[in-house]
């Protein structure tokens, strides 16, 4: 087991998202695993690169190494490790400089930093949309500095991550995490099964349920379910539902995880109902008074004009929203009045949810996968097996197995 502070070195080309990914990992380590983390920018080439990491550090509430002008990347790395030792940090994230292409000075610099900091992990940050170039990049970095894992960014784009299979095959190194958005919590652990499902257009129901469980407040969801079971659904409820859609990743993020929806992408786009529409509808509802949200019948012509002026929308858009709400409210009334045998109960049973629309357990999720016909794809011959789970059997940082797990687990243990 490694002795803290453990160094994690982030490498890659310019524009792949190294700095943002560094902040995302720091946030994950801090919030999910209680690790005291220090971030240090070793990028002295790109203008304001160090300041960018400092800004992200304040955003995720993680410490960053103070900037000292004129130091070389190796000197900054040494200072970061020394500061971490003196101040009791568990993990040091070293955000190295990138280039627009691989060159000898870059590789030499990476080698010197590796010798100085002796990192426990060297993670390559690669853009999933670059295709074959990403494979060549991973191969070159692995030969020169010895990667321990890969982080794929922009996995929320149109590309489905086919580069992932090639990079894993060429380098033999695990893909540990994937970036699925610009927000600081848009970082998922890599699951071969789920990526295979996405590539094949089969969606990822389990990821969707996990996102919902993390984003939705359980108490608020329980109250909303009780109201819906009684057939009650006002504009405040609709606003809350739209807010939860945005939290989970927006309509685009949700649609990308649903089986078969990829084939309907063009039809969905042509319907005009997208994330911008969700934001506009929320703006309209938030321009109403609490009384108006609870009782939409109050919304006569004069009130609609006031709401339109306050939200920047047209009266026609408000009428369209109210019509949509009435249709949803009528649907809620048709559900059984809190009965397990009603429409709500049957829908819950079909989705594997318990009474009161509770989130399913891991076993129920497995059954849900089986019901939906989600197969566990077999790896083609020649592709190395996935890294073994943590020997201690306790996931410390999901997706960072085969190295960082065993290095970080002992931190919280005092003998």
Coordinates of C-alpha atoms in Angstrom, one line a residue:
X1 CA 0.0 0.0 0.0
X2 CA 1.2 3.5 -0.8
X3 CA 2.0 6.0 2.0
X4 CA 0.2 9.3 1.7
X5 CA 0.5 11.7 0.0
X6 CA -0.2 9.6 -3.1
X7 CA 0.5 11.5 -6.4
X8 CA -1.8 11.1 -9.4
X9 CA -0.3 12.5 -12.6
X10 CA -2.6 13.7 -15.3
X11 CA -1.2 13.7 -18.9
X12 CA -2.6 14.3 -22.4
X13 CA -2.8 16.7 -25.3
X14 CA -4.0 20.2 -25.1
X15 CA -7.8 20.6 -25.2
X16 CA -8.6 17.1 -24.1
X17 CA -10.0 18.4 -20.7
X18 CA -7.1 17.6 -18.4
X19 CA -7.6 20.5 -16.0
X20 CA -11.4 20.1 -15.8
X21 CA -11.0 16.3 -15.3
X22 CA -8.4 17.0 -12.5
X23 CA -10.9 19.1 -10.7
X24 CA -13.7 16.5 -11.2
X25 CA -11.5 13.7 -9.7
X26 CA -10.6 16.0 -6.8
X27 CA -14.2 16.6 -6.1
X28 CA -15.0 12.9 -6.3
X29 CA -12.2 12.0 -3.9
X30 CA -13.3 14.6 -1.4
X31 CA -17.0 14.1 -1.4
X32 CA -17.3 10.3 -1.9
X33 CA -14.2 9.1 -0.1
X34 CA -13.3 11.9 2.4
X35 CA -9.8 12.2 1.0
X36 CA -7.9 15.5 1.6
X37 CA -6.7 16.5 -1.8
X38 CA -4.3 19.0 -3.2
X39 CA -4.3 20.1 -6.8
X40 CA -1.2 21.6 -8.5
X41 CA -0.9 22.9 -12.0
X42 CA 2.4 22.1 -13.7
X43 CA 1.4 23.9 -16.9
X44 CA 3.7 26.9 -17.3
X45 CA 3.2 27.1 -21.1
X46 CA -0.5 27.8 -21.6
X47 CA -1.5 31.3 -20.5
X48 CA -3.6 31.4 -17.3
X49 CA -3.5 27.6 -17.0
X50 CA -2.5 27.7 -13.3
X51 CA -5.1 30.4 -12.6
X52 CA -7.8 28.2 -14.3
X53 CA -7.0 25.3 -11.9
X54 CA -7.2 27.7 -8.9
X55 CA -10.6 28.9 -10.0
X56 CA -11.8 25.3 -10.4
X57 CA -10.4 24.5 -7.0
X58 CA -12.5 27.3 -5.4
X59 CA -15.5 26.0 -7.3
X60 CA -15.2 22.4 -6.0
X61 CA -13.8 23.6 -2.6
X62 CA -10.5 21.7 -3.0
X63 CA -7.1 23.2 -2.1
X64 CA -4.7 24.2 -4.9
X65 CA -0.9 24.8 -4.6
X66 CA -0.1 28.6 -4.5
X67 CA 1.3 29.9 -7.7
X68 CA 5.0 30.9 -7.7
X69 CA 6.1 32.6 -10.9
X70 CA 9.2 31.4 -12.7
X71 CA 9.3 27.8 -11.4
X72 CA 9.7 24.8 -13.8
X73 CA 7.2 22.0 -13.8
X74 CA 9.6 19.7 -12.0
X75 CA 10.1 22.3 -9.2
X76 CA 6.4 22.8 -8.9
X77 CA 5.9 19.0 -8.6
X78 CA 8.5 18.8 -5.8
X79 CA 7.0 21.8 -4.0
X80 CA 3.5 20.2 -4.2
X81 CA 4.7 16.9 -2.8
X82 CA 6.5 18.6 0.0
X83 CA 3.5 20.8 0.9
X84 CA 1.3 17.8 0.9
X85 CA 3.6 15.9 3.3
X86 CA 3.8 18.9 5.7
X87 CA 0.1 19.7 5.6
X88 CA -1.2 16.1 5.8
X89 CA -2.9 15.7 2.4
X90 CA -3.9 12.3 1.2
X91 CA -3.7 12.8 -2.5
X92 CA -1.9 15.2 -4.8
X93 CA -3.2 15.7 -8.3
X94 CA -0.6 16.9 -10.7
X95 CA -2.1 18.6 -13.8
X96 CA 0.7 18.6 -16.4
X97 CA 1.1 20.7 -19.5
X98 CA -0.4 19.6 -22.8
X99 CA 0.6 20.2 -26.4
X100 CA -1.3 20.4 -29.7
X101 CA 0.7 17.3 -30.7
X102 CA 3.1 14.8 -29.2
X103 CA 6.8 16.0 -29.3
X104 CA 10.1 15.1 -27.7
X105 CA 10.2 18.0 -25.3
X106 CA 6.8 17.1 -23.9
X107 CA 7.7 13.5 -23.4
X108 CA 11.0 14.5 -21.7
X109 CA 9.2 16.8 -19.4
X110 CA 6.7 14.0 -18.5
X111 CA 9.5 11.6 -17.7
X112 CA 11.3 14.2 -15.4
X113 CA 8.1 14.9 -13.5
X114 CA 7.5 11.1 -13.1
X115 CA 11.0 10.6 -11.7
X116 CA 10.6 13.5 -9.3
X117 CA 7.0 12.9 -8.0
X118 CA 7.0 9.1 -8.2
X119 CA 3.2 9.1 -9.0
X120 CA 1.1 6.1 -7.9
X121 CA -1.2 6.7 -10.9
X122 CA -0.5 8.2 -14.4
X123 CA -3.8 8.8 -16.0
X124 CA -4.1 9.7 -19.7
X125 CA -6.9 12.2 -20.4
X126 CA -8.1 11.6 -24.0
X127 CA -11.0 13.0 -26.1
X128 CA -13.4 10.2 -27.0
X129 CA -14.3 12.0 -30.2
X130 CA -10.8 11.8 -31.7
X131 CA -11.1 8.2 -32.9
X132 CA -8.0 6.6 -34.1
X133 CA -5.8 9.5 -33.1
X134 CA -6.7 8.8 -29.4
X135 CA -5.4 5.2 -29.9
X136 CA -2.1 6.5 -31.2
X137 CA -1.9 9.0 -28.4
X138 CA -2.5 6.4 -25.7
X139 CA 0.2 4.1 -27.3
X140 CA 2.8 6.9 -27.4
X141 CA 2.3 8.0 -23.8
X142 CA 2.3 4.5 -22.5
X143 CA 5.6 3.7 -24.2
X144 CA 7.3 6.8 -22.8
X145 CA 5.8 7.3 -19.3
X146 CA 4.0 4.1 -18.5
X147 CA 0.3 4.8 -18.1
X148 CA -1.8 3.1 -15.3
X149 CA -5.1 4.1 -16.7
X150 CA -7.2 6.2 -19.1
X151 CA -9.9 8.8 -18.7
X152 CA -12.1 9.4 -21.7
X153 CA -13.7 12.8 -21.9
X154 CA -16.7 14.1 -24.0
X155 CA -18.5 10.8 -23.8
X156 CA -21.7 12.8 -23.8
X157 CA -21.1 13.8 -27.5
X158 CA -22.3 12.1 -30.6
X159 CA -19.5 9.5 -30.5
X160 CA -20.4 6.4 -28.5
X161 CA -16.9 5.7 -27.3
X162 CA -15.6 3.2 -29.9
X163 CA -12.1 4.4 -29.2
X164 CA -12.4 2.9 -25.8
X165 CA -12.2 -0.6 -27.1
X166 CA -9.2 0.1 -29.3
X167 CA -7.3 2.0 -26.5
X168 CA -7.9 -0.8 -24.1
X169 CA -6.7 -3.4 -26.6
X170 CA -3.6 -1.5 -27.8
X171 CA -2.2 -0.4 -24.4
X172 CA -3.6 -3.1 -22.1
X173 CA -4.4 -0.4 -19.6
X174 CA -7.9 0.0 -18.1
X175 CA -10.2 2.9 -18.9
X176 CA -11.1 4.0 -15.4
X177 CA -13.3 7.0 -15.7
X178 CA -15.4 8.8 -18.4
X179 CA -16.4 12.5 -18.6
X180 CA -20.1 12.9 -19.5
X181 CA -20.5 16.6 -19.3
X182 CA -19.0 20.0 -18.4
X183 CA -20.4 20.1 -14.8
X184 CA -18.0 19.2 -12.0
X185 CA -20.0 16.1 -11.0
X186 CA -20.2 14.8 -14.6
X187 CA -17.7 12.0 -14.1
X188 CA -18.7 8.3 -14.2
X189 CA -16.8 5.1 -13.6
X190 CA -16.2 3.1 -16.7
X191 CA -18.2 0.0 -17.2
X192 CA -17.4 -2.2 -20.2
X193 CA -21.0 -3.6 -20.2
X194 CA -22.6 -0.2 -20.3
X195 CA -20.3 1.2 -22.9
X196 CA -20.9 -1.9 -25.1
X197 CA -24.7 -1.3 -24.7
X198 CA -24.3 2.3 -25.7
X199 CA -22.2 1.5 -28.7
X200 CA -24.9 -1.0 -29.8
X201 CA -27.6 1.6 -29.2
X202 CA -29.1 -0.5 -26.3
X203 CA -29.0 2.4 -23.8
X204 CA -27.9 2.2 -20.1
X205 CA -30.9 1.8 -17.8
X206 CA -28.7 1.2 -14.7
X207 CA -26.7 4.4 -15.3
X208 CA -30.0 6.3 -15.6
X209 CA -31.3 4.9 -12.3
X210 CA -28.0 5.7 -10.6
X211 CA -28.1 9.3 -11.9
X212 CA -31.7 9.6 -10.7
X213 CA -30.8 8.2 -7.2
X214 CA -27.9 10.6 -6.9
X215 CA -29.7 13.7 -8.1
X216 CA -33.2 13.3 -6.7
X217 CA -34.0 14.1 -3.1
X218 CA -35.6 11.0 -1.6
X219 CA -38.0 12.9 0.7
X220 CA -39.1 15.3 -2.0
X221 CA -39.6 12.3 -4.4
X222 CA -41.7 10.5 -1.7
X223 CA -44.0 13.6 -1.3
X224 CA -44.3 14.0 -5.0
X225 CA -45.2 10.3 -5.4
X226 CA -47.9 10.6 -2.7
X227 CA -49.4 13.7 -4.4
X228 CA -49.4 12.0 -7.8
X229 CA -50.9 8.9 -6.3
X230 CA -53.8 11.1 -5.1
X231 CA -54.2 12.5 -8.6
X232 CA -52.7 15.9 -7.6
X233 CA -50.3 17.6 -10.1
X234 CA -49.9 21.4 -10.2
X235 CA -47.4 23.7 -12.0
X236 CA -45.0 23.6 -9.0
X237 CA -44.9 19.8 -9.3
X238 CA -44.2 20.2 -13.1
X239 CA -41.4 22.8 -12.3
X240 CA -39.9 20.4 -9.8
X241 CA -40.0 17.6 -12.4
X242 CA -38.3 19.8 -15.0
X243 CA -35.6 20.7 -12.4
X244 CA -34.9 17.0 -11.8
X245 CA -34.6 16.4 -15.5
X246 CA -31.9 19.0 -15.7
X247 CA -30.1 17.6 -12.6
X248 CA -30.0 14.1 -14.1
X249 CA -28.3 15.5 -17.3
X250 CA -31.1 17.1 -19.3
X251 CA -33.2 15.5 -21.9
X252 CA -30.2 14.7 -24.1
X253 CA -28.5 12.8 -21.3
X254 CA -31.6 10.9 -20.4
X255 CA -32.5 10.0 -24.0
X256 CA -28.9 8.7 -24.6
X257 CA -29.4 6.2 -21.8
X258 CA -32.7 4.8 -22.9
X259 CA -32.8 1.7 -25.1
X260 CA -33.7 2.3 -28.7
X261 CA -34.0 6.1 -28.5
X262 CA -30.9 6.6 -30.6
X263 CA -32.8 5.4 -33.6
X264 CA -35.4 8.1 -32.9
X265 CA -32.9 10.9 -32.5
X266 CA -34.0 12.8 -35.6
X267 CA -37.7 12.7 -34.8
X268 CA -37.0 13.9 -31.2
X269 CA -34.9 16.8 -32.6
X270 CA -37.6 17.8 -35.1
X271 CA -40.2 17.9 -32.3
X272 CA -38.5 21.0 -30.9
X273 CA -38.7 19.7 -27.3
X274 CA -35.1 19.9 -26.1
X275 CA -33.1 21.2 -23.1
X276 CA -33.7 24.8 -24.1
X277 CA -37.4 24.2 -24.1
X278 CA -37.1 22.8 -20.6
X279 CA -35.3 25.9 -19.4
X280 CA -37.9 28.2 -21.0
X281 CA -40.7 26.3 -19.4
X282 CA -39.1 26.5 -16.0
X283 CA -38.6 30.3 -16.5
X284 CA -42.3 30.7 -17.3
X285 CA -43.4 28.8 -14.1
X286 CA -40.8 30.6 -11.9
X287 CA -42.3 33.9 -13.2
X288 CA -45.6 33.0 -11.6
X289 CA -46.6 33.6 -7.9
X290 CA -46.7 30.5 -5.6
X291 CA -50.5 30.9 -5.6
X292 CA -50.7 30.8 -9.4
X293 CA -48.5 27.7 -9.5
X294 CA -50.8 25.9 -7.1
X295 CA -53.9 27.0 -8.9
X296 CA -53.4 27.4 -12.7
X297 CA -57.1 28.4 -13.1
X298 CA -56.2 31.8 -11.8
X299 CA -54.1 32.5 -15.0
X300 CA -56.3 34.8 -17.0
X301 CA -55.2 37.1 -19.9
X302 CA -53.7 39.9 -17.7
X303 CA -51.7 37.5 -15.6
X304 CA -50.4 35.7 -18.7
X305 CA -49.2 39.0 -20.1
X306 CA -47.3 39.8 -16.8
X307 CA -45.7 36.3 -16.8
X308 CA -44.7 36.6 -20.5
X309 CA -43.0 40.0 -19.7
X310 CA -41.2 38.5 -16.7
X311 CA -40.0 35.3 -18.4
X312 CA -39.2 36.7 -21.9
X313 CA -41.8 34.3 -23.4
X314 CA -44.8 34.8 -25.6
X315 CA -48.4 34.3 -24.4
X316 CA -48.7 31.5 -26.9
X317 CA -45.9 29.6 -25.2
X318 CA -47.6 30.0 -21.8
X319 CA -50.9 28.6 -23.3
X320 CA -48.9 25.7 -24.7
X321 CA -47.3 25.0 -21.3
X322 CA -50.7 25.2 -19.6
X323 CA -52.2 22.8 -22.1
X324 CA -49.3 20.4 -21.6
X325 CA -49.8 20.6 -17.8
X326 CA -53.5 19.9 -18.1
X327 CA -52.9 16.8 -20.1
X328 CA -50.3 15.6 -17.5
X329 CA -52.7 16.5 -14.6
X330 CA -55.5 14.5 -16.3
X331 CA -53.1 11.5 -16.6
X332 CA -52.3 11.7 -12.9
X333 CA -56.0 11.7 -12.0
X334 CA -56.4 8.5 -14.0
X335 CA -53.8 6.7 -11.8
X336 CA -55.1 4.7 -8.9
X337 CA -55.7 6.8 -5.8
X338 CA -52.6 5.4 -4.0
X339 CA -53.6 1.8 -4.7
X340 CA -50.9 -0.7 -5.4
X341 CA -53.1 -2.2 -8.1
X342 CA -53.7 1.0 -9.9
X343 CA -51.8 2.3 -12.9
X344 CA -49.1 3.9 -10.7
X345 CA -48.6 0.6 -8.9
X346 CA -48.5 -1.5 -12.1
X347 CA -45.9 0.9 -13.6
X348 CA -43.8 0.7 -10.4
X349 CA -44.0 -3.1 -10.5
X350 CA -42.9 -3.2 -14.2
X351 CA -39.9 -1.0 -13.4
X352 CA -38.9 -3.1 -10.3
X353 CA -39.7 -0.3 -7.9
X354 CA -41.1 -0.9 -4.4
X355 CA -44.2 0.7 -2.8
X356 CA -44.1 4.5 -2.9
X357 CA -41.9 4.4 -6.0
X358 CA -38.8 3.6 -3.9
X359 CA -35.4 3.3 -5.6
X360 CA -34.6 -0.4 -6.4
X361 CA -31.9 -2.4 -4.7
X362 CA -28.9 -3.8 -6.5
X363 CA -30.7 -7.2 -6.9
X364 CA -33.8 -5.4 -8.3
X365 CA -31.6 -3.6 -10.7
X366 CA -30.2 -6.9 -11.9
X367 CA -33.7 -8.2 -12.4
X368 CA -34.7 -5.1 -14.2
X369 CA -31.7 -5.6 -16.6
X370 CA -32.8 -9.2 -17.2
X371 CA -36.4 -8.1 -17.9
X372 CA -35.2 -5.5 -20.4
X373 CA -33.0 -8.1 -22.1
X374 CA -29.8 -6.3 -21.3
X375 CA -27.1 -8.9 -21.9
X376 CA -23.7 -9.0 -20.4
X377 CA -21.5 -8.8 -23.6
X378 CA -18.5 -11.1 -23.9
X379 CA -15.2 -9.5 -24.7
X380 CA -13.9 -10.4 -28.2
X381 CA -10.9 -12.7 -28.2
X382 CA -7.6 -10.9 -27.8
X383 CA -8.9 -8.1 -25.6
X384 CA -7.3 -8.3 -22.2
X385 CA -9.5 -9.0 -19.3
X386 CA -10.8 -6.1 -17.1
X387 CA -8.6 -5.3 -14.0
X388 CA -9.4 -7.4 -10.9
X389 CA -11.5 -5.7 -8.2
X390 CA -9.9 -4.2 -5.2
X391 CA -8.2 -6.9 -3.1
X392 CA -9.8 -5.5 0.0
X393 CA -13.2 -5.8 -1.6
X394 CA -14.1 -2.2 -0.7
X395 CA -14.4 0.2 -3.6
X396 CA -12.6 3.4 -2.6
X397 CA -12.9 5.3 -5.8
X398 CA -15.3 3.6 -8.3
X399 CA -13.6 3.2 -11.7
X400 CA -10.1 3.7 -10.5
X401 CA -9.4 0.1 -9.8
X402 CA -6.3 -1.9 -10.4
X403 CA -3.9 0.6 -8.8
X404 CA -5.4 3.6 -7.0
X405 CA -7.9 1.5 -5.1
X406 CA -5.3 -0.5 -3.2
X407 CA -3.2 2.7 -2.7
X408 CA -6.0 4.8 -1.2
X409 CA -7.9 2.3 0.9
X410 CA -5.5 2.2 3.9
X411 CA -5.6 6.0 4.4
X412 CA -8.6 6.1 6.7
X413 CA -7.5 3.2 8.9
X414 CA -5.6 3.7 12.1
X415 CA -4.2 0.7 13.9

